[in-house]
PDB file of C-alpha atoms in Angstrom:
ATOM      1  CA  MET A  16       0.000   0.000   0.000  1.00  0.00           C
ATOM      2  CA  LYS A  17       1.423   3.369  -1.034  1.00  0.00           C
ATOM      3  CA  LYS A  18       2.300   5.681   1.853  1.00  0.00           C
ATOM      4  CA  THR A  19       0.160   8.778   2.032  1.00  0.00           C
ATOM      5  CA  TYR A  20       1.769  12.233   2.052  1.00  0.00           C
ATOM      6  CA  ASN A  21       0.522  14.743   4.600  1.00  0.00           C
ATOM      7  CA  ILE A  22       1.013  18.519   4.694  1.00  0.00           C
ATOM      8  CA  ALA A  23       0.147  20.372   7.917  1.00  0.00           C
ATOM      9  CA  ILE A  24      -0.505  24.116   7.962  1.00  0.00           C
ATOM     10  CA  ASP A  25      -0.966  25.879  11.279  1.00  0.00           C
ATOM     11  CA  GLY A  26      -1.378  29.550  12.034  1.00  0.00           C
ATOM     12  CA  PRO A  27      -3.619  32.239  13.484  1.00  0.00           C
ATOM     13  CA  ALA A  28      -7.072  33.241  12.298  1.00  0.00           C
ATOM     14  CA  GLY A  29      -7.190  35.185   9.049  1.00  0.00           C
ATOM     15  CA  ALA A  30      -3.729  34.203   7.816  1.00  0.00           C
ATOM     16  CA  GLY A  31      -5.205  32.716   4.641  1.00  0.00           C
ATOM     17  CA  LYS A  32      -4.688  29.077   5.617  1.00  0.00           C
ATOM     18  CA  SER A  33      -7.924  27.763   4.128  1.00  0.00           C
ATOM     19  CA  THR A  34      -7.639  29.591   0.792  1.00  0.00           C
ATOM     20  CA  ILE A  35      -3.990  28.627   0.379  1.00  0.00           C
ATOM     21  CA  ALA A  36      -4.423  25.008   1.504  1.00  0.00           C
ATOM     22  CA  ARG A  37      -7.319  24.585  -0.927  1.00  0.00           C
ATOM     23  CA  ARG A  38      -5.207  25.857  -3.838  1.00  0.00           C
ATOM     24  CA  VAL A  39      -2.223  23.688  -2.903  1.00  0.00           C
ATOM     25  CA  ALA A  40      -4.559  20.684  -2.746  1.00  0.00           C
ATOM     26  CA  GLU A  41      -5.928  21.452  -6.212  1.00  0.00           C
ATOM     27  CA  LYS A  42      -2.444  21.747  -7.717  1.00  0.00           C
ATOM     28  CA  LEU A  43      -1.180  18.543  -6.093  1.00  0.00           C
ATOM     29  CA  GLY A  44      -4.355  16.477  -6.358  1.00  0.00           C
ATOM     30  CA  PHE A  45      -4.573  16.178  -2.570  1.00  0.00           C
ATOM     31  CA  VAL A  46      -7.644  16.105  -0.355  1.00  0.00           C
ATOM     32  CA  TYR A  47      -8.050  19.374   1.527  1.00  0.00           C
ATOM     33  CA  VAL A  48      -9.251  18.917   5.106  1.00  0.00           C
ATOM     34  CA  ASP A  49     -10.529  22.169   6.597  1.00  0.00           C
ATOM     35  CA  THR A  50     -10.440  21.407  10.326  1.00  0.00           C
ATOM     36  CA  GLY A  51     -11.622  24.906  11.133  1.00  0.00           C
ATOM     37  CA  ALA A  52     -14.825  24.206   9.223  1.00  0.00           C
ATOM     38  CA  MET A  53     -15.362  21.113  11.357  1.00  0.00           C
ATOM     39  CA  TYR A  54     -15.106  23.147  14.563  1.00  0.00           C
ATOM     40  CA  ARG A  55     -17.332  25.821  13.055  1.00  0.00           C
ATOM     41  CA  ALA A  56     -19.985  23.207  12.292  1.00  0.00           C
ATOM     42  CA  MET A  57     -19.983  22.100  15.929  1.00  0.00           C
ATOM     43  CA  ALA A  58     -20.118  25.732  17.041  1.00  0.00           C
ATOM     44  CA  LEU A  59     -23.139  26.304  14.797  1.00  0.00           C
ATOM     45  CA  TYR A  60     -24.905  23.428  16.532  1.00  0.00           C
ATOM     46  CA  PHE A  61     -24.328  24.940  19.970  1.00  0.00           C
ATOM     47  CA  LEU A  62     -25.371  28.419  18.846  1.00  0.00           C
ATOM     48  CA  ARG A  63     -28.575  27.067  17.340  1.00  0.00           C
ATOM     49  CA  LYS A  64     -29.347  25.276  20.602  1.00  0.00           C
ATOM     50  CA  GLY A  65     -28.660  28.408  22.621  1.00  0.00           C
ATOM     51  CA  PHE A  66     -25.899  26.826  24.703  1.00  0.00           C
ATOM     52  CA  ASP A  67     -23.838  28.833  27.156  1.00  0.00           C
ATOM     53  CA  LEU A  68     -20.427  28.218  25.573  1.00  0.00           C
ATOM     54  CA  LYS A  69     -18.758  28.730  28.938  1.00  0.00           C
ATOM     55  CA  ASP A  70     -20.521  25.620  30.258  1.00  0.00           C
ATOM     56  CA  GLU A  71     -17.799  23.126  29.335  1.00  0.00           C
ATOM     57  CA  ASP A  72     -19.572  20.157  30.914  1.00  0.00           C
ATOM     58  CA  LYS A  73     -22.800  20.682  28.963  1.00  0.00           C
ATOM     59  CA  VAL A  74     -20.925  21.358  25.719  1.00  0.00           C
ATOM     60  CA  GLY A  75     -18.810  18.234  26.216  1.00  0.00           C
ATOM     61  CA  LYS A  76     -21.791  15.969  26.848  1.00  0.00           C
ATOM     62  CA  ALA A  77     -23.620  17.345  23.808  1.00  0.00           C
ATOM     63  CA  CYS A  78     -20.760  16.266  21.521  1.00  0.00           C
ATOM     64  CA  ARG A  79     -22.355  12.813  21.493  1.00  0.00           C
ATOM     65  CA  GLU A  80     -25.317  14.330  19.643  1.00  0.00           C
ATOM     66  CA  ILE A  81     -23.173  15.754  16.847  1.00  0.00           C
ATOM     67  CA  SER A  82     -21.882  14.190  13.664  1.00  0.00           C
ATOM     68  CA  VAL A  83     -19.546  16.248  11.445  1.00  0.00           C
ATOM     69  CA  ASP A  84     -18.383  14.988   8.079  1.00  0.00           C
ATOM     70  CA  ILE A  85     -16.512  16.377   5.080  1.00  0.00           C
ATOM     71  CA  ARG A  86     -17.446  15.284   1.581  1.00  0.00           C
ATOM     72  CA  TYR A  87     -16.559  16.483  -1.892  1.00  0.00           C
ATOM     73  CA  GLU A  88     -19.077  17.229  -4.610  1.00  0.00           C
ATOM     74  CA  ASN A  89     -17.773  18.309  -8.006  1.00  0.00           C
ATOM     75  CA  GLY A  90     -14.420  18.997  -6.386  1.00  0.00           C
ATOM     76  CA  GLU A  91     -15.924  21.316  -3.769  1.00  0.00           C
ATOM     77  CA  GLN A  92     -15.709  20.630  -0.051  1.00  0.00           C
ATOM     78  CA  GLN A  93     -19.061  20.236   1.688  1.00  0.00           C
ATOM     79  CA  VAL A  94     -19.386  20.300   5.464  1.00  0.00           C
ATOM     80  CA  LEU A  95     -22.206  18.261   6.935  1.00  0.00           C
ATOM     81  CA  LEU A  96     -23.634  18.700  10.429  1.00  0.00           C
ATOM     82  CA  ASN A  97     -25.821  15.743  11.344  1.00  0.00           C
ATOM     83  CA  GLU A  98     -26.207  15.137   7.588  1.00  0.00           C
ATOM     84  CA  GLU A  99     -27.252  18.766   6.906  1.00  0.00           C
ATOM     85  CA  ASN A 100     -25.031  20.673   4.490  1.00  0.00           C
ATOM     86  CA  VAL A 101     -23.999  23.755   6.474  1.00  0.00           C
ATOM     87  CA  SER A 102     -21.157  24.913   4.227  1.00  0.00           C
ATOM     88  CA  GLY A 103     -22.819  28.270   3.594  1.00  0.00           C
ATOM     89  CA  LEU A 104     -23.726  28.913   7.232  1.00  0.00           C
ATOM     90  CA  ILE A 105     -20.436  28.597   9.095  1.00  0.00           C
ATOM     91  CA  ARG A 106     -18.358  31.560   7.877  1.00  0.00           C
ATOM     92  CA  THR A 107     -19.821  34.307  10.058  1.00  0.00           C
ATOM     93  CA  GLU A 108     -17.851  36.129  12.750  1.00  0.00           C
ATOM     94  CA  GLU A 109     -20.244  34.812  15.390  1.00  0.00           C
ATOM     95  CA  VAL A 110     -19.640  31.203  14.414  1.00  0.00           C
ATOM     96  CA  GLY A 111     -15.886  31.784  14.128  1.00  0.00           C
ATOM     97  CA  ASN A 112     -15.656  33.223  17.630  1.00  0.00           C
ATOM     98  CA  ALA A 113     -17.806  30.416  19.015  1.00  0.00           C
ATOM     99  CA  ALA A 114     -15.589  27.832  17.314  1.00  0.00           C
ATOM    100  CA  SER A 115     -12.516  29.393  18.902  1.00  0.00           C
ATOM    101  CA  ALA A 116     -14.188  29.179  22.322  1.00  0.00           C
ATOM    102  CA  ILE A 117     -15.290  25.534  22.142  1.00  0.00           C
ATOM    103  CA  SER A 118     -12.075  24.312  20.510  1.00  0.00           C
ATOM    104  CA  ALA A 119     -10.388  24.674  23.904  1.00  0.00           C
ATOM    105  CA  TYR A 120     -12.514  21.851  25.330  1.00  0.00           C
ATOM    106  CA  PRO A 121     -10.967  18.323  25.320  1.00  0.00           C
ATOM    107  CA  ALA A 122     -14.302  16.634  24.555  1.00  0.00           C
ATOM    108  CA  VAL A 123     -14.803  18.754  21.439  1.00  0.00           C
ATOM    109  CA  ARG A 124     -11.271  18.110  20.176  1.00  0.00           C
ATOM    110  CA  ALA A 125     -11.515  14.362  20.851  1.00  0.00           C
ATOM    111  CA  ALA A 126     -14.775  14.164  18.908  1.00  0.00           C
ATOM    112  CA  LEU A 127     -13.047  15.396  15.730  1.00  0.00           C
ATOM    113  CA  LEU A 128      -9.498  14.094  16.147  1.00  0.00           C
ATOM    114  CA  GLU A 129     -10.030  10.523  14.955  1.00  0.00           C
ATOM    115  CA  LEU A 130     -11.891  11.591  11.810  1.00  0.00           C
ATOM    116  CA  GLN A 131      -9.036  13.922  10.923  1.00  0.00           C
ATOM    117  CA  ARG A 132      -6.392  11.228  11.459  1.00  0.00           C
ATOM    118  CA  THR A 133      -8.380   8.647   9.498  1.00  0.00           C
ATOM    119  CA  LEU A 134      -8.518  10.992   6.506  1.00  0.00           C
ATOM    120  CA  ALA A 135      -4.736  11.459   6.724  1.00  0.00           C
ATOM    121  CA  ARG A 136      -4.082   7.714   6.885  1.00  0.00           C
ATOM    122  CA  THR A 137      -6.175   6.942   3.827  1.00  0.00           C
ATOM    123  CA  SER A 138      -5.446   9.866   1.478  1.00  0.00           C
ATOM    124  CA  ASP A 139      -2.781  12.390   0.541  1.00  0.00           C
ATOM    125  CA  VAL A 140      -4.054  15.375   2.509  1.00  0.00           C
ATOM    126  CA  ILE A 141      -3.284  18.969   3.288  1.00  0.00           C
ATOM    127  CA  MET A 142      -4.817  19.943   6.595  1.00  0.00           C
ATOM    128  CA  ASP A 143      -4.950  23.357   8.214  1.00  0.00           C
ATOM    129  CA  GLY A 144      -5.816  24.473  11.706  1.00  0.00           C
ATOM    130  CA  ARG A 145      -4.255  25.491  15.005  1.00  0.00           C
ATOM    131  CA  ASP A 146      -2.579  22.272  16.179  1.00  0.00           C
ATOM    132  CA  ILE A 147      -2.189  20.098  13.098  1.00  0.00           C
ATOM    133  CA  GLY A 148       1.592  19.831  13.132  1.00  0.00           C
ATOM    134  CA  THR A 149       1.855  19.647  16.907  1.00  0.00           C
ATOM    135  CA  LEU A 150      -1.006  17.289  17.799  1.00  0.00           C
ATOM    136  CA  VAL A 151      -3.263  16.049  15.013  1.00  0.00           C
ATOM    137  CA  LEU A 152      -0.530  15.038  12.517  1.00  0.00           C
ATOM    138  CA  PRO A 153       2.764  15.209  14.434  1.00  0.00           C
ATOM    139  CA  GLU A 154       4.379  12.941  11.816  1.00  0.00           C
ATOM    140  CA  ALA A 155       3.296  15.064   8.833  1.00  0.00           C
ATOM    141  CA  ASP A 156       5.821  15.059   5.995  1.00  0.00           C
ATOM    142  CA  CYS A 157       5.752  18.847   5.624  1.00  0.00           C
ATOM    143  CA  LYS A 158       4.763  21.385   8.268  1.00  0.00           C
ATOM    144  CA  ILE A 159       4.146  25.096   7.740  1.00  0.00           C
ATOM    145  CA  TYR A 160       3.406  27.815  10.285  1.00  0.00           C
ATOM    146  CA  LEU A 161       1.597  30.428   8.211  1.00  0.00           C
ATOM    147  CA  THR A 162       1.006  33.886   9.628  1.00  0.00           C
ATOM    148  CA  ALA A 163       0.575  37.567   8.752  1.00  0.00           C
ATOM    149  CA  SER A 164       0.348  40.787  10.738  1.00  0.00           C
ATOM    150  CA  THR A 165      -2.921  41.521  12.544  1.00  0.00           C
ATOM    151  CA  LYS A 166      -3.420  44.585  10.353  1.00  0.00           C
ATOM    152  CA  VAL A 167      -3.047  42.606   7.128  1.00  0.00           C
ATOM    153  CA  ARG A 168      -5.378  39.887   8.392  1.00  0.00           C
ATOM    154  CA  ALA A 169      -7.972  42.444   9.466  1.00  0.00           C
ATOM    155  CA  VAL A 170      -7.911  44.199   6.088  1.00  0.00           C
ATOM    156  CA  ARG A 171      -8.391  40.871   4.287  1.00  0.00           C
ATOM    157  CA  ARG A 172     -11.354  39.968   6.469  1.00  0.00           C
ATOM    158  CA  TYR A 173     -12.829  43.456   6.092  1.00  0.00           C
ATOM    159  CA  LYS A 174     -12.712  43.174   2.292  1.00  0.00           C
ATOM    160  CA  GLU A 175     -14.320  39.718   2.390  1.00  0.00           C
ATOM    161  CA  LEU A 176     -17.222  40.985   4.474  1.00  0.00           C
ATOM    162  CA  GLU A 177     -17.547  44.161   2.405  1.00  0.00           C
ATOM    163  CA  GLU A 178     -17.822  42.109  -0.788  1.00  0.00           C
ATOM    164  CA  LYS A 179     -20.708  40.237   0.816  1.00  0.00           C
ATOM    165  CA  GLY A 180     -22.464  43.541   1.443  1.00  0.00           C
ATOM    166  CA  MET A 181     -21.965  43.438   5.205  1.00  0.00           C
ATOM    167  CA  VAL A 182     -21.383  46.596   7.231  1.00  0.00           C
ATOM    168  CA  CYS A 183     -18.296  46.173   9.414  1.00  0.00           C
ATOM    169  CA  SER A 184     -15.569  48.064  11.241  1.00  0.00           C
ATOM    170  CA  LEU A 185     -11.905  47.465  10.395  1.00  0.00           C
ATOM    171  CA  GLU A 186     -10.869  48.424  13.921  1.00  0.00           C
ATOM    172  CA  GLU A 187     -13.377  46.042  15.477  1.00  0.00           C
ATOM    173  CA  ILE A 188     -12.277  43.212  13.204  1.00  0.00           C
ATOM    174  CA  GLU A 189      -8.635  43.741  14.189  1.00  0.00           C
ATOM    175  CA  ARG A 190      -9.588  43.772  17.878  1.00  0.00           C
ATOM    176  CA  ASP A 191     -11.435  40.475  17.394  1.00  0.00           C
ATOM    177  CA  ILE A 192      -8.390  38.978  15.662  1.00  0.00           C
ATOM    178  CA  ILE A 193      -6.052  40.066  18.470  1.00  0.00           C
ATOM    179  CA  GLU A 194      -8.428  38.637  21.080  1.00  0.00           C
ATOM    180  CA  ARG A 195      -8.764  35.368  19.173  1.00  0.00           C
ATOM    181  CA  ASP A 196      -4.983  35.076  18.801  1.00  0.00           C
ATOM    182  CA  ASN A 197      -4.583  35.534  22.535  1.00  0.00           C
ATOM    183  CA  ARG A 198      -7.274  32.960  23.276  1.00  0.00           C
ATOM    184  CA  ASP A 199      -5.885  30.412  20.821  1.00  0.00           C
ATOM    185  CA  MET A 200      -2.272  30.822  21.942  1.00  0.00           C
ATOM    186  CA  ASN A 201      -2.977  30.682  25.678  1.00  0.00           C
ATOM    187  CA  ARG A 202      -5.594  27.980  26.048  1.00  0.00           C
ATOM    188  CA  GLU A 203      -4.584  25.002  28.187  1.00  0.00           C
ATOM    189  CA  ILE A 204      -5.496  22.351  25.635  1.00  0.00           C
ATOM    190  CA  ALA A 205      -3.527  22.272  22.353  1.00  0.00           C
ATOM    191  CA  PRO A 206      -2.610  25.968  22.170  1.00  0.00           C
ATOM    192  CA  LEU A 207      -1.645  27.514  18.853  1.00  0.00           C
ATOM    193  CA  THR A 208       2.117  27.219  18.579  1.00  0.00           C
ATOM    194  CA  GLN A 209       4.702  26.575  15.891  1.00  0.00           C
ATOM    195  CA  ALA A 210       5.882  22.966  15.710  1.00  0.00           C
ATOM    196  CA  GLU A 211       9.645  22.658  16.184  1.00  0.00           C
ATOM    197  CA  ASP A 212      10.074  21.219  12.690  1.00  0.00           C
ATOM    198  CA  ALA A 213       7.636  23.613  10.950  1.00  0.00           C
ATOM    199  CA  VAL A 214       8.752  26.278   8.491  1.00  0.00           C
ATOM    200  CA  TYR A 215       7.750  29.790   9.599  1.00  0.00           C
ATOM    201  CA  LEU A 216       6.128  31.635   6.712  1.00  0.00           C
ATOM    202  CA  ASP A 217       5.032  35.265   7.087  1.00  0.00           C
ATOM    203  CA  ALA A 218       2.689  36.012   4.191  1.00  0.00           C
ATOM    204  CA  SER A 219       2.062  39.692   5.029  1.00  0.00           C
ATOM    205  CA  ALA A 220       3.821  40.898   1.877  1.00  0.00           C
ATOM    206  CA  MET A 221       3.142  37.870  -0.350  1.00  0.00           C
ATOM    207  CA  THR A 222       0.370  37.141  -2.822  1.00  0.00           C
ATOM    208  CA  ILE A 223      -1.696  33.986  -2.507  1.00  0.00           C
ATOM    209  CA  ASP A 224      -0.003  32.502  -5.582  1.00  0.00           C
ATOM    210  CA  GLN A 225       3.437  33.178  -4.106  1.00  0.00           C
ATOM    211  CA  VAL A 226       2.527  31.423  -0.870  1.00  0.00           C
ATOM    212  CA  VAL A 227       1.048  28.461  -2.763  1.00  0.00           C
ATOM    213  CA  GLU A 228       4.185  27.990  -4.848  1.00  0.00           C
ATOM    214  CA  LYS A 229       6.395  28.345  -1.768  1.00  0.00           C
ATOM    215  CA  ILE A 230       4.513  25.603   0.071  1.00  0.00           C
ATOM    216  CA  ILE A 231       4.637  23.273  -2.938  1.00  0.00           C
ATOM    217  CA  ALA A 232       8.394  23.870  -3.196  1.00  0.00           C
ATOM    218  CA  LEU A 233       8.842  23.131   0.515  1.00  0.00           C
ATOM    219  CA  ALA A 234       6.795  19.936   0.186  1.00  0.00           C
ATOM    220  CA  ARG A 235       8.981  18.748  -2.680  1.00  0.00           C
ATOM    221  CA  GLU A 236      12.114  19.525  -0.684  1.00  0.00           C
ATOM    222  CA  ARG A 237      10.676  17.254   2.005  1.00  0.00           C
ATOM    223  CA  GLY A 238       9.996  14.228  -0.140  1.00  0.00           C
ATOM    224  CA  LEU A 239       6.850  14.896  -2.122  1.00  0.00           C
ATOM    225  CA  GLU A 240       7.205  13.010  -5.395  1.00  0.00           C
ATOM    226  CA  GLN A 241       7.409  15.209  -8.486  1.00  0.00           C
TER     227      GLN A 241
END
C-alpha cells in the first residue's frame, strides 16, 4: 500500500490558511481537510441550541449528539452537520468566535481528532488548523506555520465581508483577531504554537499565488514526489 503524504498548515485566524491550503490541494491532487470548518460546524450546533459556551460540561456531553463529516461534490468541499449541508452557514464572525471558544474543550477536540487522522491515513491530505503539526498530525511530511500581521489579516477579512455587502468596522475586526490570537495561543489544551520542525512563513507581503508555490516547493524539498 502506497504511503500517504501529509502537509500540515498551522497559524492564526485570518492568515489565509484555508484559501492557500485549498489551492495547494488542487495543484497537487490532494484532499483538503478544513479542520476549522469542522469546529465551526460544531459551534453552529451549539449556537442554534442556545448553549452557554462557557458551560464546558454541557458542551462536552452534547458532543455525542453531533456528527460532522466532510465530503466532496464536483471537487468542492461540503461540510455536513448531522447530515445537513452547512457549508454556507459557518463563515460568520459569530460562528468563528464560538468555534474558537469551544475548541479549547478536550471533549470537542476528541470528537473530531479521529476523523481527521483517518482521513490522513487513507489519502494524501493537506490539513490546516491550530494544532495540526503539533497534535493532530505530528508525523506530517511537511509542516508550515503560516502567519501575517494583525493589520493585514484584518484588512483581508474586512474586504471579504464588504464584498458580501456586510457593514463592518476594520478596527473592530482587528480587535477580534487580536483577542482570538490571545485565546488560541494561551488555552490550556492544544494551544496555537509553531511545531519545532515547521517552516515559519510570514505572508504579510506575499500574494496567494506566491505562498502556494512556496509551500509546494517546501513539500517537494521534504519528499513529495514530483
